[in-house]
Coordinates of N, CA and C in Angstrom, one line a residue:
M1 N 4.0 -2.5 9.7 CA 3.9 -3.6 8.8 C 4.8 -4.7 9.3
L2 N 4.3 -5.9 9.2 CA 5.1 -7.1 9.8 C 6.2 -7.5 8.9
L3 N 6.1 -7.3 7.6 CA 7.1 -7.8 6.7 C 8.2 -6.8 6.4
P4 N 9.4 -7.3 6.1 CA 10.6 -6.4 5.8 C 10.4 -5.6 4.5
P5 N 11.1 -4.5 4.4 CA 11.0 -3.7 3.1 C 11.3 -4.6 1.9
R6 N 10.7 -4.2 0.8 CA 10.9 -4.9 -0.5 C 12.3 -4.9 -0.8
G7 N 12.8 -5.9 -1.4 CA 14.1 -6.0 -1.9 C 15.0 -6.7 -0.8
Q8 N 14.6 -6.8 0.4 CA 15.4 -7.5 1.4 C 15.2 -9.0 1.2
D9 N 16.3 -9.7 1.3 CA 16.4 -11.2 1.0 C 15.7 -11.9 2.2
T10 N 14.5 -12.4 2.0 CA 13.8 -13.1 3.0 C 12.7 -13.9 2.3
S11 N 12.0 -14.7 3.0 CA 10.9 -15.5 2.5 C 9.8 -15.7 3.5
P12 N 8.6 -16.1 3.1 CA 7.5 -16.2 4.1 C 7.9 -17.1 5.3
G13 N 8.7 -18.2 5.0 CA 9.1 -19.1 6.1 C 9.8 -18.4 7.2
D14 N 10.5 -17.3 6.9 CA 11.2 -16.6 8.0 C 10.2 -15.9 8.9
W15 N 9.0 -15.7 8.5 CA 8.0 -15.0 9.3 C 6.9 -15.9 9.9
E16 N 6.8 -17.1 9.4 CA 5.7 -18.0 9.8 C 5.7 -18.1 11.3
H17 N 6.8 -18.3 11.9 CA 6.8 -18.5 13.4 C 6.3 -17.3 14.1
L18 N 6.5 -16.1 13.6 CA 6.0 -14.9 14.2 C 4.5 -14.8 14.0
L19 N 4.0 -15.0 12.8 CA 2.6 -14.9 12.5 C 1.8 -16.0 13.2
D20 N 2.4 -17.2 13.4 CA 1.7 -18.3 14.0 C 1.4 -18.2 15.5
V21 N 2.1 -17.3 16.2 CA 1.8 -17.1 17.6 C 0.7 -16.1 17.8
I22 N 0.3 -15.4 16.8 CA -0.8 -14.5 16.9 C -2.1 -15.3 17.0
P23 N -2.9 -15.1 18.0 CA -4.1 -15.9 18.2 C -5.2 -15.7 17.3
F24 N -5.2 -14.6 16.5 CA -6.2 -14.3 15.6 C -6.0 -14.9 14.2
P25 N -7.1 -15.3 13.5 CA -6.9 -15.8 12.1 C -6.3 -14.6 11.2
I26 N -5.3 -15.0 10.5 CA -4.6 -14.1 9.6 C -4.5 -14.8 8.2
Y27 N -4.9 -14.1 7.2 CA -4.8 -14.7 5.9 C -4.4 -13.6 4.9
V28 N -3.7 -14.1 3.8 CA -3.2 -13.2 2.8 C -3.8 -13.7 1.4
V29 N -4.4 -12.8 0.6 CA -5.1 -13.1 -0.6 C -4.5 -12.3 -1.8
A30 N -4.1 -13.0 -2.9 CA -3.7 -12.3 -4.1 C -4.8 -11.4 -4.6
I31 N -4.6 -10.2 -4.8 CA -5.6 -9.2 -5.3 C -6.1 -9.6 -6.7
D32 N -5.2 -10.0 -7.6 CA -5.6 -10.2 -9.0 C -6.4 -11.6 -9.1
T33 N -6.0 -12.6 -8.4 CA -6.6 -13.9 -8.6 C -7.5 -14.4 -7.5
R34 N -7.5 -13.7 -6.4 CA -8.3 -14.1 -5.2 C -7.8 -15.5 -4.6
D35 N -6.6 -15.9 -5.0 CA -6.0 -17.1 -4.4 C -5.5 -16.8 -3.0
L36 N -5.6 -17.8 -2.1 CA -5.0 -17.7 -0.8 C -3.5 -17.8 -1.0
V37 N -2.7 -17.0 -0.4 CA -1.3 -17.0 -0.5 C -0.7 -17.5 0.8
Y38 N -1.3 -17.2 2.0 CA -0.8 -17.6 3.3 C -1.9 -17.6 4.3
L39 N -1.8 -18.6 5.2 CA -2.7 -18.6 6.4 C -1.9 -18.9 7.6
N40 N -2.1 -18.2 8.7 CA -1.3 -18.4 9.9 C -2.0 -19.6 10.6
K41 N -1.4 -20.1 11.7 CA -1.8 -21.3 12.4 C -3.3 -21.2 12.8
A42 N -3.7 -20.0 13.4 CA -5.1 -19.9 13.8 C -6.1 -20.0 12.6
M43 N -5.7 -19.5 11.5 CA -6.5 -19.6 10.3 C -6.5 -21.0 9.7
R44 N -5.4 -21.7 9.8 CA -5.3 -23.1 9.3 C -6.2 -23.9 10.2
E45 N -6.3 -23.7 11.5 CA -7.1 -24.4 12.3 C -8.6 -24.2 12.0
W46 N -8.9 -22.9 11.7 CA -10.3 -22.6 11.3 C -10.7 -23.3 10.0
T47 N -9.8 -23.4 9.1 CA -10.1 -24.0 7.8 C -9.8 -25.5 7.7
A48 N -9.6 -26.1 8.9 CA -9.2 -27.6 9.0 C -8.0 -27.9 8.1
S49 N -7.0 -27.0 8.2 CA -5.7 -27.2 7.5 C -5.8 -27.1 6.0
V50 N -6.9 -26.7 5.4 CA -6.9 -26.4 3.9 C -6.3 -25.1 3.8
T51 N -5.3 -25.0 2.9 CA -4.5 -23.8 2.8 C -4.5 -23.2 1.4
T52 N -5.1 -23.8 0.4 CA -5.1 -23.3 -0.9 C -6.5 -23.2 -1.5
G53 N -6.6 -22.3 -2.5 CA -7.9 -22.1 -3.1 C -8.3 -20.7 -3.1
K54 N -9.5 -20.4 -3.5 CA -10.0 -19.0 -3.6 C -10.6 -18.6 -2.2
C55 N -10.3 -17.4 -1.9 CA -10.8 -16.9 -0.6 C -12.3 -17.0 -0.4
H56 N -13.0 -16.7 -1.5 CA -14.5 -16.7 -1.3 C -15.0 -18.1 -1.1
K57 N -14.3 -19.1 -1.6 CA -14.7 -20.5 -1.4 C -14.4 -21.0 0.0
L58 N -13.1 -20.9 0.4 CA -12.7 -21.4 1.6 C -13.2 -20.7 2.8
I59 N -13.2 -19.4 2.8 CA -13.5 -18.6 4.0 C -15.0 -18.3 4.1
H60 N -15.7 -18.1 2.9 CA -17.1 -17.7 3.0 C -18.0 -18.8 2.4
G61 N -17.5 -19.9 1.8 CA -18.4 -20.9 1.3 C -19.1 -20.5 0.0
Q62 N -18.6 -19.5 -0.7 CA -19.2 -18.9 -1.9 C -18.6 -19.5 -3.2
D63 N -19.4 -19.8 -4.2 CA -18.8 -20.3 -5.4 C -18.2 -19.3 -6.3
K64 N -18.5 -18.0 -6.1 CA -18.0 -16.9 -6.9 C -17.6 -15.8 -5.9
P65 N -16.8 -14.8 -6.4 CA -16.4 -13.7 -5.5 C -17.6 -13.1 -4.7
C66 N -17.4 -12.9 -3.5 CA -18.4 -12.4 -2.6 C -18.9 -11.0 -3.0
F67 N -20.2 -10.8 -3.0 CA -20.8 -9.5 -3.3 C -20.4 -8.5 -2.2
F68 N -20.1 -8.9 -1.0 CA -19.7 -8.0 0.0 C -18.2 -7.8 0.2
C69 N -17.4 -8.3 -0.8 CA -16.0 -8.1 -0.8 C -15.6 -6.7 -0.6
R70 N -14.7 -6.4 0.3 CA -14.2 -5.0 0.5 C -12.9 -4.6 -0.3
T71 N -12.5 -5.6 -1.1 CA -11.2 -5.3 -1.9 C -11.4 -4.0 -2.7
P72 N -12.5 -3.8 -3.4 CA -12.6 -2.5 -4.2 C -12.5 -1.3 -3.3
D73 N -13.1 -1.3 -2.1 CA -13.0 -0.2 -1.2 C -11.6 0.0 -0.7
L74 N -10.9 -1.1 -0.5 CA -9.5 -1.1 0.0 C -8.6 -0.5 -1.0
L75 N -8.8 -0.9 -2.3 CA -8.0 -0.4 -3.4 C -8.2 1.1 -3.5
A76 N -9.5 1.6 -3.4 CA -9.8 3.0 -3.5 C -9.2 3.8 -2.3
A77 N -9.2 3.2 -1.1 CA -8.6 3.9 0.0 C -7.1 4.0 0.0
M78 N -6.5 3.0 -0.6 CA -5.0 2.9 -0.6 C -4.5 3.8 -1.8
G79 N -5.2 3.8 -2.9 CA -4.7 4.5 -4.1 C -3.2 4.1 -4.4
D80 N -2.4 5.1 -4.7 CA -1.0 4.9 -5.0 C -0.1 4.9 -3.7
G81 N -0.7 5.4 -2.6 CA 0.2 5.5 -1.4 C -0.2 4.6 -0.3
E82 N 0.3 4.9 0.8 CA 0.1 4.1 2.0 C -1.3 4.5 2.7
S83 N -1.9 3.6 3.4 CA -3.1 3.9 4.1 C -3.2 2.9 5.3
E84 N -4.0 3.3 6.2 CA -4.2 2.4 7.4 C -5.0 1.2 7.0
G85 N -5.6 1.2 5.8 CA -6.4 0.1 5.3 C -7.9 0.2 5.8
L86 N -8.6 -0.9 5.9 CA -10.0 -0.8 6.4 C -10.2 -1.6 7.6
V87 N -11.0 -1.1 8.5 CA -11.5 -1.9 9.7 C -13.0 -1.9 9.7
Y88 N -13.6 -3.0 9.8 CA -15.0 -3.1 9.7 C -15.5 -4.4 10.5
E89 N -16.8 -4.5 10.8 CA -17.4 -5.7 11.4 C -18.1 -6.5 10.3
F90 N -18.0 -7.8 10.5 CA -18.5 -8.7 9.5 C -19.1 -9.9 10.1
F91 N -20.3 -10.4 9.7 CA -20.9 -11.6 10.2 C -20.7 -12.7 9.1
N92 N -20.0 -13.8 9.5 CA -19.7 -14.9 8.6 C -20.8 -16.0 8.8
D93 N -21.6 -16.1 7.8 CA -22.7 -17.1 7.8 C -22.1 -18.6 7.9
L94 N -20.9 -18.8 7.5 CA -20.3 -20.1 7.4 C -20.1 -20.7 8.8
D95 N -19.7 -19.8 9.8 CA -19.5 -20.3 11.1 C -20.3 -19.6 12.2
D96 N -21.2 -18.7 11.7 CA -22.2 -18.0 12.6 C -21.5 -17.2 13.6
H97 N -20.5 -16.4 13.2 CA -19.7 -15.6 14.1 C -19.5 -14.2 13.6
W98 N -19.4 -13.2 14.5 CA -19.1 -11.8 14.1 C -17.6 -11.6 14.2
Y99 N -17.0 -10.9 13.3 CA -15.6 -10.6 13.3 C -15.3 -9.1 13.1
Q100 N -14.3 -8.6 13.7 CA -13.8 -7.3 13.4 C -12.7 -7.6 12.4
M101 N -12.8 -7.1 11.2 CA -11.8 -7.3 10.2 C -10.9 -6.1 10.0
R102 N -9.6 -6.4 9.8 CA -8.6 -5.3 9.4 C -8.0 -5.8 8.2
E103 N -8.1 -5.0 7.1 CA -7.5 -5.4 5.8 C -6.6 -4.3 5.3
T104 N -5.4 -4.7 4.8 CA -4.4 -3.8 4.3 C -3.8 -4.4 3.0
L105 N -3.6 -3.5 2.1 CA -2.9 -3.9 0.9 C -1.4 -3.9 1.2
M106 N -0.6 -4.8 0.6 CA 0.8 -4.8 0.7 C 1.4 -5.6 -0.5
T107 N 2.7 -5.6 -0.6 CA 3.4 -6.4 -1.6 C 4.0 -7.6 -0.9
W108 N 3.7 -8.8 -1.4 CA 4.2 -10.0 -0.8 C 5.6 -10.3 -1.2
F109 N 6.3 -11.3 -0.6 CA 7.7 -11.5 -0.8 C 8.0 -11.7 -2.3
D110 N 7.1 -12.3 -3.1 CA 7.4 -12.6 -4.5 C 7.0 -11.4 -5.4
G111 N 6.6 -10.3 -4.8 CA 6.2 -9.2 -5.6 C 4.7 -9.1 -5.9
T112 N 3.9 -10.1 -5.5 CA 2.5 -10.1 -5.7 C 1.8 -9.1 -4.8
R113 N 0.8 -8.4 -5.4 CA 0.0 -7.4 -4.6 C -1.0 -8.2 -3.9
V114 N -1.1 -8.1 -2.6 CA -2.0 -8.9 -1.7 C -2.8 -8.1 -0.8
K115 N -3.8 -8.7 -0.3 CA -4.6 -8.2 0.8 C -4.3 -9.0 2.1
Y116 N -3.8 -8.3 3.1 CA -3.5 -8.9 4.4 C -4.6 -8.7 5.3
C117 N -5.2 -9.8 5.8 CA -6.4 -9.7 6.6 C -6.2 -10.3 8.0
V118 N -6.7 -9.6 9.0 CA -6.7 -10.1 10.4 C -8.2 -10.1 10.8
A119 N -8.6 -11.3 11.4 CA -10.0 -11.4 11.8 C -10.1 -11.7 13.3
V120 N -10.7 -10.8 14.0 CA -10.9 -11.0 15.5 C -12.3 -11.3 15.8
D121 N -12.5 -12.5 16.4 CA -13.9 -12.9 16.7 C -14.5 -12.0 17.8
I122 N -15.5 -11.3 17.5 CA -16.2 -10.4 18.5 C -17.6 -10.8 18.8
S123 N -17.9 -12.1 18.5 CA -19.2 -12.6 18.8 C -19.7 -12.4 20.2
A124 N -18.9 -12.7 21.2 CA -19.3 -12.5 22.5 C -19.6 -11.1 22.9
T125 N -19.0 -10.1 22.2 CA -19.3 -8.7 22.5 C -20.6 -8.3 21.8
K126 N -20.9 -8.9 20.7 CA -22.1 -8.6 20.0 C -23.3 -9.2 20.7

């Protein structure tokens, strides 16, 4: 896990420089509201620097939560304990690319339960 243990005095700003050097789009979504909580530099470039809103709107161009959302599967896989999360391939119609997705549940700095997502473009491989 990239973030420090809960209870340690820190903030997202302390980690932004680390997450921004990762070349893959990374985004964090609040589980309860589907609001974007954080986007790293690669993801901000992908979204033309729009950093707020609902994940389904900004990332997938959907007006309502995506029918293909893996959050319920992730919640089931995680249960009350730790898990490796989910890894799957996904085709995004918005940009016409294939991605390998890695999603993990975690607790954000402010105590919000979030989904941490890393998207690796695998279009060339497909």
